[in-house]
mmCIF file of N, CA and C in Angstrom:
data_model
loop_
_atom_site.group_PDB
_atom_site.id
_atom_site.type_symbol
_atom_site.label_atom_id
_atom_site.label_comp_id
_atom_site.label_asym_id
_atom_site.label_seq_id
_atom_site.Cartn_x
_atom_site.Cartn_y
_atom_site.Cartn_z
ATOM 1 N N UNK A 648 241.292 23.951 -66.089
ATOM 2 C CA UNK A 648 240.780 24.841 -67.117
ATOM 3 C C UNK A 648 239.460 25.437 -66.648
ATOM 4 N N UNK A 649 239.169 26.457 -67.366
ATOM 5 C CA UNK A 649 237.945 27.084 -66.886
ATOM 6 C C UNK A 649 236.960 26.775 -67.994
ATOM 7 N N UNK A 650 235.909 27.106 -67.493
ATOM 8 C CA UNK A 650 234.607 26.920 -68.472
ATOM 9 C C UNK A 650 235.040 27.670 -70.076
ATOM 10 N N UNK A 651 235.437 27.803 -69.798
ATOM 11 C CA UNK A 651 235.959 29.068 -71.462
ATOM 12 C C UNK A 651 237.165 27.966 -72.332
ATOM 13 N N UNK A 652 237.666 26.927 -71.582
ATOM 14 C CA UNK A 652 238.639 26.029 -71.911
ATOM 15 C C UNK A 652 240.432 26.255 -71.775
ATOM 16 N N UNK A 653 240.027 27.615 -70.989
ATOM 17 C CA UNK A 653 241.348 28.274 -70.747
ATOM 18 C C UNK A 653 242.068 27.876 -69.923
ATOM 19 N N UNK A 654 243.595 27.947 -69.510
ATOM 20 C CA UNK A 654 244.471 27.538 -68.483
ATOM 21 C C UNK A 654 244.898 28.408 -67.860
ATOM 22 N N UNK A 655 244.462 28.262 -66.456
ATOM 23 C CA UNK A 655 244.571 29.549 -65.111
ATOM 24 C C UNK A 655 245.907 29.470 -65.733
ATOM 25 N N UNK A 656 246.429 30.964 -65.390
ATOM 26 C CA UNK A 656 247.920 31.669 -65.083
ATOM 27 C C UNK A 656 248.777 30.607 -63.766
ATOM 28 N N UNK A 657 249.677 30.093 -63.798
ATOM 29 C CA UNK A 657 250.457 29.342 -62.930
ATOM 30 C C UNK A 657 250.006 28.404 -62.864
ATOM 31 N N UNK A 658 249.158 27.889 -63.609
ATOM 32 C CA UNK A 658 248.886 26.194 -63.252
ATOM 33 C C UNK A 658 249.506 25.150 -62.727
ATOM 34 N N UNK A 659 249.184 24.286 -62.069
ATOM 35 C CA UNK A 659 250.115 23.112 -62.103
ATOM 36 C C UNK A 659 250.369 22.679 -62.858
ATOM 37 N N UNK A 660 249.956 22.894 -64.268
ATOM 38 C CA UNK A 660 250.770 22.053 -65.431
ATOM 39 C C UNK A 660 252.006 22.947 -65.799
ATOM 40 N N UNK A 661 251.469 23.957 -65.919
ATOM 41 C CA UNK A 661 253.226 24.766 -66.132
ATOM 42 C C UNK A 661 253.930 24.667 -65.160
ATOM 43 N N UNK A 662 254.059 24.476 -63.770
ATOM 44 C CA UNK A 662 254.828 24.139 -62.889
ATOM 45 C C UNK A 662 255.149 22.892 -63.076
ATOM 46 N N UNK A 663 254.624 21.748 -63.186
ATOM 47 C CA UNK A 663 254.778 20.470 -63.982
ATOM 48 C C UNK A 663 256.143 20.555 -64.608
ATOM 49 N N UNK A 664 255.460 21.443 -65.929
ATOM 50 C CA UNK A 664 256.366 21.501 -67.160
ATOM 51 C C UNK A 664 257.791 22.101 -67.039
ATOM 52 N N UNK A 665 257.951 23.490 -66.002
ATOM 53 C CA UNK A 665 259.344 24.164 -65.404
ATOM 54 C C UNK A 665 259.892 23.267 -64.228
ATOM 55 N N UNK A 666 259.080 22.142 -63.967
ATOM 56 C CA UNK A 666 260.114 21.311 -63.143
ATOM 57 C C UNK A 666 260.540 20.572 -63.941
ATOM 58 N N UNK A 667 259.799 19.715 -65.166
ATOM 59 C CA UNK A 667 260.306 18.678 -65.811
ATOM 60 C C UNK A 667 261.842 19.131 -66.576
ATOM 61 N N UNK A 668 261.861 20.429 -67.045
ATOM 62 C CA UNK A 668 262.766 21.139 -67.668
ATOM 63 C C UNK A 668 263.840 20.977 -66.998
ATOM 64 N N UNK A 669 263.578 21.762 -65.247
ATOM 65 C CA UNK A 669 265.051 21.725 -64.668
ATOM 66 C C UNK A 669 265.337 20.473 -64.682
ATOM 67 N N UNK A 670 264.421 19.571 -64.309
ATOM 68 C CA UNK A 670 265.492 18.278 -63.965
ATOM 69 C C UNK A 670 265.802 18.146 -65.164
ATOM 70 N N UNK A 671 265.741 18.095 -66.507
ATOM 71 C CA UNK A 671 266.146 17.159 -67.323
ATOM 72 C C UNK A 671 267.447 18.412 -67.519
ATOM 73 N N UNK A 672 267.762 19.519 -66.700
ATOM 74 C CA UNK A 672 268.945 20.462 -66.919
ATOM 75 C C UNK A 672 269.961 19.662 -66.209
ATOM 76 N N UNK A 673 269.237 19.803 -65.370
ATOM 77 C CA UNK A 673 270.228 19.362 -64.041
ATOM 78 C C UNK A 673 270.963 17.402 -64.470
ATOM 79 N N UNK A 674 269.625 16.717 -65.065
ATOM 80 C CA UNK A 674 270.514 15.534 -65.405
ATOM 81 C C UNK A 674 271.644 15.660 -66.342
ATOM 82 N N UNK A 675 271.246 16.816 -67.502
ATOM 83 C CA UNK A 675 272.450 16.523 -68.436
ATOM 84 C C UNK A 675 273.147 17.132 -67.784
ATOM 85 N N UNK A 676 273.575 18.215 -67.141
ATOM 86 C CA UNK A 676 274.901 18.949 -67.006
ATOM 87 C C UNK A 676 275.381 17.347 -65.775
ATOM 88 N N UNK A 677 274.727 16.783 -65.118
ATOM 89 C CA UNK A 677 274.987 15.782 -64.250
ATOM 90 C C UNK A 677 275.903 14.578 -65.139
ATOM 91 N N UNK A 678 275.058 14.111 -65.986
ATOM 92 C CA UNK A 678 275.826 13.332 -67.501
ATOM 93 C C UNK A 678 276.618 13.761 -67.612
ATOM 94 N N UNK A 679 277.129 15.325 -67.850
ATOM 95 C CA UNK A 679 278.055 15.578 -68.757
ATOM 96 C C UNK A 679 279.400 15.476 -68.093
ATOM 97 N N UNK A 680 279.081 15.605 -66.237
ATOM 98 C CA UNK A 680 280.636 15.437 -65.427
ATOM 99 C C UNK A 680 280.570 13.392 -65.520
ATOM 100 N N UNK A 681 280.066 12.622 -65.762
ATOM 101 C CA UNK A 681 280.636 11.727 -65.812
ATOM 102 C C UNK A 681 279.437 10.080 -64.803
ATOM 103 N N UNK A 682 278.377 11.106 -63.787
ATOM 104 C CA UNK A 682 277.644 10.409 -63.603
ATOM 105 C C UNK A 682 276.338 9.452 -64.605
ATOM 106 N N UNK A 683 276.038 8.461 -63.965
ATOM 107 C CA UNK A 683 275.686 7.413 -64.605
ATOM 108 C C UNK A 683 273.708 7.415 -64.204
ATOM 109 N N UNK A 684 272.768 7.437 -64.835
ATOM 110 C CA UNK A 684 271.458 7.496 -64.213
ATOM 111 C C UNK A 684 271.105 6.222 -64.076
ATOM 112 N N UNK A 685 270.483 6.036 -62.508
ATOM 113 C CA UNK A 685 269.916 4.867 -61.933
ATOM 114 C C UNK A 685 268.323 4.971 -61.865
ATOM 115 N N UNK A 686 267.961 6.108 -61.381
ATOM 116 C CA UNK A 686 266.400 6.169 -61.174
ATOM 117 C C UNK A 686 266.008 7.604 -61.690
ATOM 118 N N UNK A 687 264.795 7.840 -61.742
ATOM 119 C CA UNK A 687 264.390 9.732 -61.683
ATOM 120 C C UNK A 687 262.874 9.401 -61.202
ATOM 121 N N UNK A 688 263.009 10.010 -60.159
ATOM 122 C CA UNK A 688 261.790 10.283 -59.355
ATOM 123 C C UNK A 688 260.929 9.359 -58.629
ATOM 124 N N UNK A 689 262.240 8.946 -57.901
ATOM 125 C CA UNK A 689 261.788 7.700 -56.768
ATOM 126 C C UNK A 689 261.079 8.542 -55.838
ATOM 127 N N UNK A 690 259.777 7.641 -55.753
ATOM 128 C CA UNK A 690 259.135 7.986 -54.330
ATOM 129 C C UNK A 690 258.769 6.627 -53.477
ATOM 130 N N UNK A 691 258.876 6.878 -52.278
ATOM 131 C CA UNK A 691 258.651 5.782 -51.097
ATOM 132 C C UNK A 691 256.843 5.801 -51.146
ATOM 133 N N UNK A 692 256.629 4.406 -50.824
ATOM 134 C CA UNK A 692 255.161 4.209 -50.919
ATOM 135 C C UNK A 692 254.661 4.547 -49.355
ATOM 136 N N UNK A 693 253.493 5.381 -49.717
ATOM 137 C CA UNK A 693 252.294 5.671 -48.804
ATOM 138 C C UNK A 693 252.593 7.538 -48.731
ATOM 139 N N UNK A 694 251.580 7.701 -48.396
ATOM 140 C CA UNK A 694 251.143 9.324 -47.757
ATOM 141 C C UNK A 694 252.819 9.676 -46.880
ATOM 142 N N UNK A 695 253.142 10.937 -47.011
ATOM 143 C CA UNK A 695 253.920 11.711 -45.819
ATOM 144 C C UNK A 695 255.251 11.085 -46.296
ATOM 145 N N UNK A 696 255.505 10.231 -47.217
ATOM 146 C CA UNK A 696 256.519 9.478 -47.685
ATOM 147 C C UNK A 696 257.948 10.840 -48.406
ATOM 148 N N UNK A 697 258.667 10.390 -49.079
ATOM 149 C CA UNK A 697 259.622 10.948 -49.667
ATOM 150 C C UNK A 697 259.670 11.133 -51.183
ATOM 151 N N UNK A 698 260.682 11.992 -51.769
ATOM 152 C CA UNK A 698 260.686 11.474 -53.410
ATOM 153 C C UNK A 698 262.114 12.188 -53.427
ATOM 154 N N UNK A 699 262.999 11.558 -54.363
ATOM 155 C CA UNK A 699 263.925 11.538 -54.622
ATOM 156 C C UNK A 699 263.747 11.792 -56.552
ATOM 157 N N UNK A 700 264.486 13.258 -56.577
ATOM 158 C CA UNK A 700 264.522 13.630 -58.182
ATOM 159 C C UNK A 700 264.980 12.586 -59.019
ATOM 160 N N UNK A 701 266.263 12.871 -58.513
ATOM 161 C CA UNK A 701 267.247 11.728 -59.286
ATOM 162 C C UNK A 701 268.365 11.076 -58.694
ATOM 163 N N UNK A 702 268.707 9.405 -59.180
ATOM 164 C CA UNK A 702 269.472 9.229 -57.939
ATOM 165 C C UNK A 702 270.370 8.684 -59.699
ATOM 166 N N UNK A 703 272.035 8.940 -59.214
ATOM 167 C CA UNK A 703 273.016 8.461 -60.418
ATOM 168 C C UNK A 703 274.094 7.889 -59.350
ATOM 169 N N UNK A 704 274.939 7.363 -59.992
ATOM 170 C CA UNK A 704 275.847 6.411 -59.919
ATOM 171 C C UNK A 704 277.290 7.361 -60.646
ATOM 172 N N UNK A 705 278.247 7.845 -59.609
ATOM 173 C CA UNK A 705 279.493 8.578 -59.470
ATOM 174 C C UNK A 705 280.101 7.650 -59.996
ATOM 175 N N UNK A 706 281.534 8.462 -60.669
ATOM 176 C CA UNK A 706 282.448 7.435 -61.562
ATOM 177 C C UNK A 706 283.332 6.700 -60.091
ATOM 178 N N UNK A 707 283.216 7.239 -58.679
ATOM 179 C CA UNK A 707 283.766 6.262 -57.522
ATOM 180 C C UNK A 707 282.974 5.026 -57.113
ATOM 181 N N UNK A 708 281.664 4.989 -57.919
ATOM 182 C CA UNK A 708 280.771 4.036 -57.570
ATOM 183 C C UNK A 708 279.707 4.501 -56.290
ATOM 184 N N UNK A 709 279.449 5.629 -56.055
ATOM 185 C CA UNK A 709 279.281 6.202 -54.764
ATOM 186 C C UNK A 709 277.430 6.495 -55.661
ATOM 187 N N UNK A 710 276.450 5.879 -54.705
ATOM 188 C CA UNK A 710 275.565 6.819 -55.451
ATOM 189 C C UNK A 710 274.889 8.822 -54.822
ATOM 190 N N UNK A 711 274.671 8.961 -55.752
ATOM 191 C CA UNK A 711 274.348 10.173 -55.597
ATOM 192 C C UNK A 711 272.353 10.565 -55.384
ATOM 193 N N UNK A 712 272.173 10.831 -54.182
ATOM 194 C CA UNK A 712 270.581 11.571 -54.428
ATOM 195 C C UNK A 712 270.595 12.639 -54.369
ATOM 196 N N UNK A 713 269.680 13.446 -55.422
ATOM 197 C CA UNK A 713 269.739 14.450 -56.356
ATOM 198 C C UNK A 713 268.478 15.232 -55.918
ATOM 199 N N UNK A 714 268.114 16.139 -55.324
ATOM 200 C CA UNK A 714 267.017 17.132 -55.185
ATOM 201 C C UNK A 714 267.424 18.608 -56.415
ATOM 202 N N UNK A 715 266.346 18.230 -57.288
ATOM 203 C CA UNK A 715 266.329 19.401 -58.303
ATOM 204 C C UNK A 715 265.710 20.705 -57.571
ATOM 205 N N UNK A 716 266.249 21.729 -57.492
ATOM 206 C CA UNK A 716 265.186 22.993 -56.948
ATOM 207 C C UNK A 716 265.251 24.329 -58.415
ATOM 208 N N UNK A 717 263.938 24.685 -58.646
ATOM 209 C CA UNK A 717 263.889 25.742 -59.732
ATOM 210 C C UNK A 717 262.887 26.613 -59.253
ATOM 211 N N UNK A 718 263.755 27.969 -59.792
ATOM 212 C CA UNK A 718 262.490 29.150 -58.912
ATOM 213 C C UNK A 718 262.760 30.098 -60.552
ATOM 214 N N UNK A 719 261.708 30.478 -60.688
ATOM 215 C CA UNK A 719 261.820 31.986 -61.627
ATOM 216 C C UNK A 719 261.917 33.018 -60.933
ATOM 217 N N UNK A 720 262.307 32.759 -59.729
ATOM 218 C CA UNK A 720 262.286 34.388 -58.926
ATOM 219 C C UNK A 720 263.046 34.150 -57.783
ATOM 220 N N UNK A 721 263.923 35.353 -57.262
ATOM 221 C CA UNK A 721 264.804 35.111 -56.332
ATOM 222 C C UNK A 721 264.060 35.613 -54.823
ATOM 223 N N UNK A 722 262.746 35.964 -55.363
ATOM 224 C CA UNK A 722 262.152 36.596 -53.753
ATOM 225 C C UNK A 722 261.892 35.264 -52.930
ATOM 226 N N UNK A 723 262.002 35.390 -52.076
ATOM 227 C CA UNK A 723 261.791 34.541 -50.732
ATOM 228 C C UNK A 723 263.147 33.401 -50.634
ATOM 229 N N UNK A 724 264.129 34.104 -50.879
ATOM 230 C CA UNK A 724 265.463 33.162 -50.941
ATOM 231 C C UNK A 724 266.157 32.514 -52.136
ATOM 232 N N UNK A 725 264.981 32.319 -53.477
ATOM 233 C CA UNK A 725 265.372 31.732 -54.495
ATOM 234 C C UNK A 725 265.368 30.255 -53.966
ATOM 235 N N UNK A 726 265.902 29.329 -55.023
ATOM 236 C CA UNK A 726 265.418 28.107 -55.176
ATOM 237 C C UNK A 726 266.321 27.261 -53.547
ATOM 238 N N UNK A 727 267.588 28.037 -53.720
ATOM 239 C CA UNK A 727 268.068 26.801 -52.479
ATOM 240 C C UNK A 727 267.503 26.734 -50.932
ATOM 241 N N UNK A 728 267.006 28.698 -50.949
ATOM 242 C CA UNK A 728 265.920 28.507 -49.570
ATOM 243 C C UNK A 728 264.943 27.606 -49.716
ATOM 244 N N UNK A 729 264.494 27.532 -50.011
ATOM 245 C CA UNK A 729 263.240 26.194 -50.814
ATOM 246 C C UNK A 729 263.626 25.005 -49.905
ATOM 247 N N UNK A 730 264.652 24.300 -49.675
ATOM 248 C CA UNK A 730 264.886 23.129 -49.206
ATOM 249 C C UNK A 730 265.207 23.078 -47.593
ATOM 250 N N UNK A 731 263.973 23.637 -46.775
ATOM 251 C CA UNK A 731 263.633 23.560 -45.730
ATOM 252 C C UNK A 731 264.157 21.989 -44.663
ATOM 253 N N UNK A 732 264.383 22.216 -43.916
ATOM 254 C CA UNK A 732 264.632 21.106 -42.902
ATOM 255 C C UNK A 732 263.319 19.881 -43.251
ATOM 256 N N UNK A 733 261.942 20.073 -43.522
ATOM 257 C CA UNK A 733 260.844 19.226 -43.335
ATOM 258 C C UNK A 733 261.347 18.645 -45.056
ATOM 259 N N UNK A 734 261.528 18.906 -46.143
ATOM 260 C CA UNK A 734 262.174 18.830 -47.182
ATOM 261 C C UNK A 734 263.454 17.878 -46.976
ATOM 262 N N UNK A 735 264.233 17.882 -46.265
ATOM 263 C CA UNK A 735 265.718 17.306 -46.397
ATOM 264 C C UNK A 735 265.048 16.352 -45.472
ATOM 265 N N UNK A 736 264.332 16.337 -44.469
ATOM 266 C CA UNK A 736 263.667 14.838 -43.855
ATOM 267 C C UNK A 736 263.438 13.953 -44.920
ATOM 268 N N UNK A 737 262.392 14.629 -45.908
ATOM 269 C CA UNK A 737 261.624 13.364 -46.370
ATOM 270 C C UNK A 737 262.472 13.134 -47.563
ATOM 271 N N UNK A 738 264.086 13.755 -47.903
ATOM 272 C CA UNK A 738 264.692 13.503 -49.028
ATOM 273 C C UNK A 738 265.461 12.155 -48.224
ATOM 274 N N UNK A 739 265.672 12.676 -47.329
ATOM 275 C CA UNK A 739 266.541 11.620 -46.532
ATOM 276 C C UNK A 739 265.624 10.020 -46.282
ATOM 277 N N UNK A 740 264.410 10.065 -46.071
ATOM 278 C CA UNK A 740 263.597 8.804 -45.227
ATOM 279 C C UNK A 740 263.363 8.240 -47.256
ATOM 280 N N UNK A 741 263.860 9.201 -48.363
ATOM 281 C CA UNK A 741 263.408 8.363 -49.173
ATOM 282 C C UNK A 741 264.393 7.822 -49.655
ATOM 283 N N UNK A 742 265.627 8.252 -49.431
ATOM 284 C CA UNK A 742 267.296 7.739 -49.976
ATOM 285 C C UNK A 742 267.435 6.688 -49.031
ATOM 286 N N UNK A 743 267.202 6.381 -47.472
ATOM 287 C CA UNK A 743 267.010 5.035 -46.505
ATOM 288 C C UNK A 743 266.748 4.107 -47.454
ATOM 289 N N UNK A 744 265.510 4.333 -47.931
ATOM 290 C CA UNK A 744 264.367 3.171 -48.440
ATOM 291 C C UNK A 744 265.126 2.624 -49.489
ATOM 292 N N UNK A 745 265.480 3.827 -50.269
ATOM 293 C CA UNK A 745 266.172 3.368 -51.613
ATOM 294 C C UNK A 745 267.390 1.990 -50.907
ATOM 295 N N UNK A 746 267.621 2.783 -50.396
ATOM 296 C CA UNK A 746 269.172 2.159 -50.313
ATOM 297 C C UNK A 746 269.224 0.260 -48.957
ATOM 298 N N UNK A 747 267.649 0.586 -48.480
ATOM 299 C CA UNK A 747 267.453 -0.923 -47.907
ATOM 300 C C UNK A 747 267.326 -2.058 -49.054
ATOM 301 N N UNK A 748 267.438 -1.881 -50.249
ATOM 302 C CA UNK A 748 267.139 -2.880 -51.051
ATOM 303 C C UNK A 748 268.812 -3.665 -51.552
ATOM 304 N N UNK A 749 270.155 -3.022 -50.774
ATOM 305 C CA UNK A 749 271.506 -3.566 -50.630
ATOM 306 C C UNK A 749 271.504 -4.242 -49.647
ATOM 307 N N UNK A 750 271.966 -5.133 -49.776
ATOM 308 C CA UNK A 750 272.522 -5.748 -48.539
ATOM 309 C C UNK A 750 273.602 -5.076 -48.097
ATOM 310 N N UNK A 751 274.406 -4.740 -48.731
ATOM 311 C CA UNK A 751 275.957 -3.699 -48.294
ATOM 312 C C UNK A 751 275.705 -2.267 -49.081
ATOM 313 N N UNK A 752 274.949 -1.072 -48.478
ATOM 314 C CA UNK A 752 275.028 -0.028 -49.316
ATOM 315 C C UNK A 752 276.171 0.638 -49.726
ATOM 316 N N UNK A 753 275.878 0.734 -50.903
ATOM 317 C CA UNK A 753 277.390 2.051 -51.062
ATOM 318 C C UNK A 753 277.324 3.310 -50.698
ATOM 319 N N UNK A 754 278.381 3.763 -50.647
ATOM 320 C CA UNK A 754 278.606 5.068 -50.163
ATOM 321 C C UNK A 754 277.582 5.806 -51.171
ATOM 322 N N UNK A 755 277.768 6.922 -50.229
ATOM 323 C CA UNK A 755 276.640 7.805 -50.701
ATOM 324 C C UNK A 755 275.999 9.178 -50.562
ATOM 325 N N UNK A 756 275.588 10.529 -51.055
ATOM 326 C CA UNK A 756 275.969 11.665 -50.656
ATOM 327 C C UNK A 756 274.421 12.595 -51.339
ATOM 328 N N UNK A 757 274.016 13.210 -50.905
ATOM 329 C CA UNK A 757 272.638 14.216 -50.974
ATOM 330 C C UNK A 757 273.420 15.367 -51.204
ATOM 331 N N UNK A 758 272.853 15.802 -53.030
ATOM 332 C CA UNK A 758 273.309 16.637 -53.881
ATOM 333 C C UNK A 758 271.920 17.742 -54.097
ATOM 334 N N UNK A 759 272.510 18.657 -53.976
ATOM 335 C CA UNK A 759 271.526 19.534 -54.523
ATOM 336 C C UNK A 759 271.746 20.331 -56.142
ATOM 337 N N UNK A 760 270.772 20.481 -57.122
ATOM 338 C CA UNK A 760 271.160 21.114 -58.274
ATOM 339 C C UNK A 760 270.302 22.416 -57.908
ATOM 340 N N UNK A 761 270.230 23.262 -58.212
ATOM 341 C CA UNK A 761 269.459 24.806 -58.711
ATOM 342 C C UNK A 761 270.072 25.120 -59.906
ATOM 343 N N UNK A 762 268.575 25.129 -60.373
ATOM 344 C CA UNK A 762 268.644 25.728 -62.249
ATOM 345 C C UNK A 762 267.499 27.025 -62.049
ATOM 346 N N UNK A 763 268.156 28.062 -62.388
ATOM 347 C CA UNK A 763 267.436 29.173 -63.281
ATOM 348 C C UNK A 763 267.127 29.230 -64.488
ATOM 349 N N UNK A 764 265.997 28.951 -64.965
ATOM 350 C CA UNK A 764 265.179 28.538 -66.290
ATOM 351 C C UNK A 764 265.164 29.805 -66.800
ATOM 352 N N UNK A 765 265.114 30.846 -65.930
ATOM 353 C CA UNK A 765 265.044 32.091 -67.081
ATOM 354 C C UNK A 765 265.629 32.409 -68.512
ATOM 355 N N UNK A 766 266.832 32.152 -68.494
ATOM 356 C CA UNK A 766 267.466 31.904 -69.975
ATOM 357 C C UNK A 766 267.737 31.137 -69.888
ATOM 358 N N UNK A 767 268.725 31.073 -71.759
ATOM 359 C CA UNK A 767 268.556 29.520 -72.391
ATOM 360 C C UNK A 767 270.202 29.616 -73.074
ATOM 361 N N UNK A 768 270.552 28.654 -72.997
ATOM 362 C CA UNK A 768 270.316 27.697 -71.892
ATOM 363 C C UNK A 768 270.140 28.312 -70.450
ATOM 364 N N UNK A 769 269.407 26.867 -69.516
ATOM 365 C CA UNK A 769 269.278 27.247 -67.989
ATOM 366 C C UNK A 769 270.572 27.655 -67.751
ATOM 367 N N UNK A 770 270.808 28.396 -66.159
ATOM 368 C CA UNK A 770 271.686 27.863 -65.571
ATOM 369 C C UNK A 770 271.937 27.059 -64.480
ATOM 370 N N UNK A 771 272.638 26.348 -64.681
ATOM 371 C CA UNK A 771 272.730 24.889 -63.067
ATOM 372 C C UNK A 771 274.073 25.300 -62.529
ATOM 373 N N UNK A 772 273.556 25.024 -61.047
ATOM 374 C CA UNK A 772 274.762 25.153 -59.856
ATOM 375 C C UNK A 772 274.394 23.755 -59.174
ATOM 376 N N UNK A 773 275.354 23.246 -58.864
ATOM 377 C CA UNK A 773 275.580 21.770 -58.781
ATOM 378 C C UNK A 773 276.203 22.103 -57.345
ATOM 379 N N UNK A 774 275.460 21.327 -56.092
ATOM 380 C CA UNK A 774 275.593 21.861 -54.811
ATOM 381 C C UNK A 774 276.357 20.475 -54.482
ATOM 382 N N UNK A 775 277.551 19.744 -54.001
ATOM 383 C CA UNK A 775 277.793 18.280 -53.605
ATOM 384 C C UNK A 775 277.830 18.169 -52.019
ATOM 385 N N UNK A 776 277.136 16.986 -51.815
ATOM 386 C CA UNK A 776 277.089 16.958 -50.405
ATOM 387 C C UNK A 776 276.319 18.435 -49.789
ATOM 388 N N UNK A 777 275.523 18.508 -50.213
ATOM 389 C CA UNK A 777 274.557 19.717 -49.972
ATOM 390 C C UNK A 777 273.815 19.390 -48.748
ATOM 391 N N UNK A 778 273.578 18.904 -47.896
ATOM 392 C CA UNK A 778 273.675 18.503 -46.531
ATOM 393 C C UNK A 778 273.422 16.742 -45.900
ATOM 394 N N UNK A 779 273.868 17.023 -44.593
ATOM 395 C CA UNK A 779 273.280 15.263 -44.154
ATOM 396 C C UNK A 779 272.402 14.828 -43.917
ATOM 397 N N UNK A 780 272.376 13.287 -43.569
ATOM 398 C CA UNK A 780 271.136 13.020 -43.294
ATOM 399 C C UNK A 780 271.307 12.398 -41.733
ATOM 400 N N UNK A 781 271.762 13.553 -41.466
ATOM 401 C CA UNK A 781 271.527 13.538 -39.364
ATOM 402 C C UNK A 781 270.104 13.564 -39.295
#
């Protein structure tokens, strides 16, 4: 805020607030095919680490990690350009971590959602197996 008590234009709290939105888009339309929620917004401990939006549990038992991406604007690629190679690293080094706490992991697959918040309802495109973790 500024001395006046005002909130700069684009704040991080409204970015905050249009991420909290998509994900909670992206979980229900996720709910509504049949997945099960395990975590939302795992991150691996220390600096340079990972975070994982949301991770659910497939009706095959398979879990799913979930990278939410939301853009109000389609310049510079829109939301799925967004998920750069340095991005799918640290989605990947944080789904590892998750998944060292099995002794036998289950299967398992890196999903991408994109929601356009512009109208209402959003819209979500539900990306499966949206890439590996080579």
């Amino acid at each position: 805020m500024d001395f006046l008590g005002k909130r700069p234009q684009g704040s991080a709290v409204s970015t905050t607030a249009r991420g909290q939105r998509a994900e909670d888009a992206a979980l229900a339309c996720l709910q509504a095919q049949g997945l099960k929620l395990v975590a939302r917004n795992y991150r691996t401990p220390g600096r340079g680490g990972g975070e994982i939006d949301l991770i659910l549990r497939d009706r095959d038992g398979s879990l799913v990690f979930v990278e939410v991406r939301s853009r109000n604007t389609e310049r510079f690629g829109g939301a799925a350009a967004s998920i750069g190679s340095i991005k799918q690293q640290r989605i990947v080094l944080a789904a590892r971590h998750y998944l060292m706490q099995f002794a036998a992991p289950p299967p398992c697959r890196l999903d991408v959602v994109l929601v356009d918040t512009s109208g209402s309802p959003a819209a979500v495109e539900w990306l499966k197996a949206a890439f590996d973790a080579m």
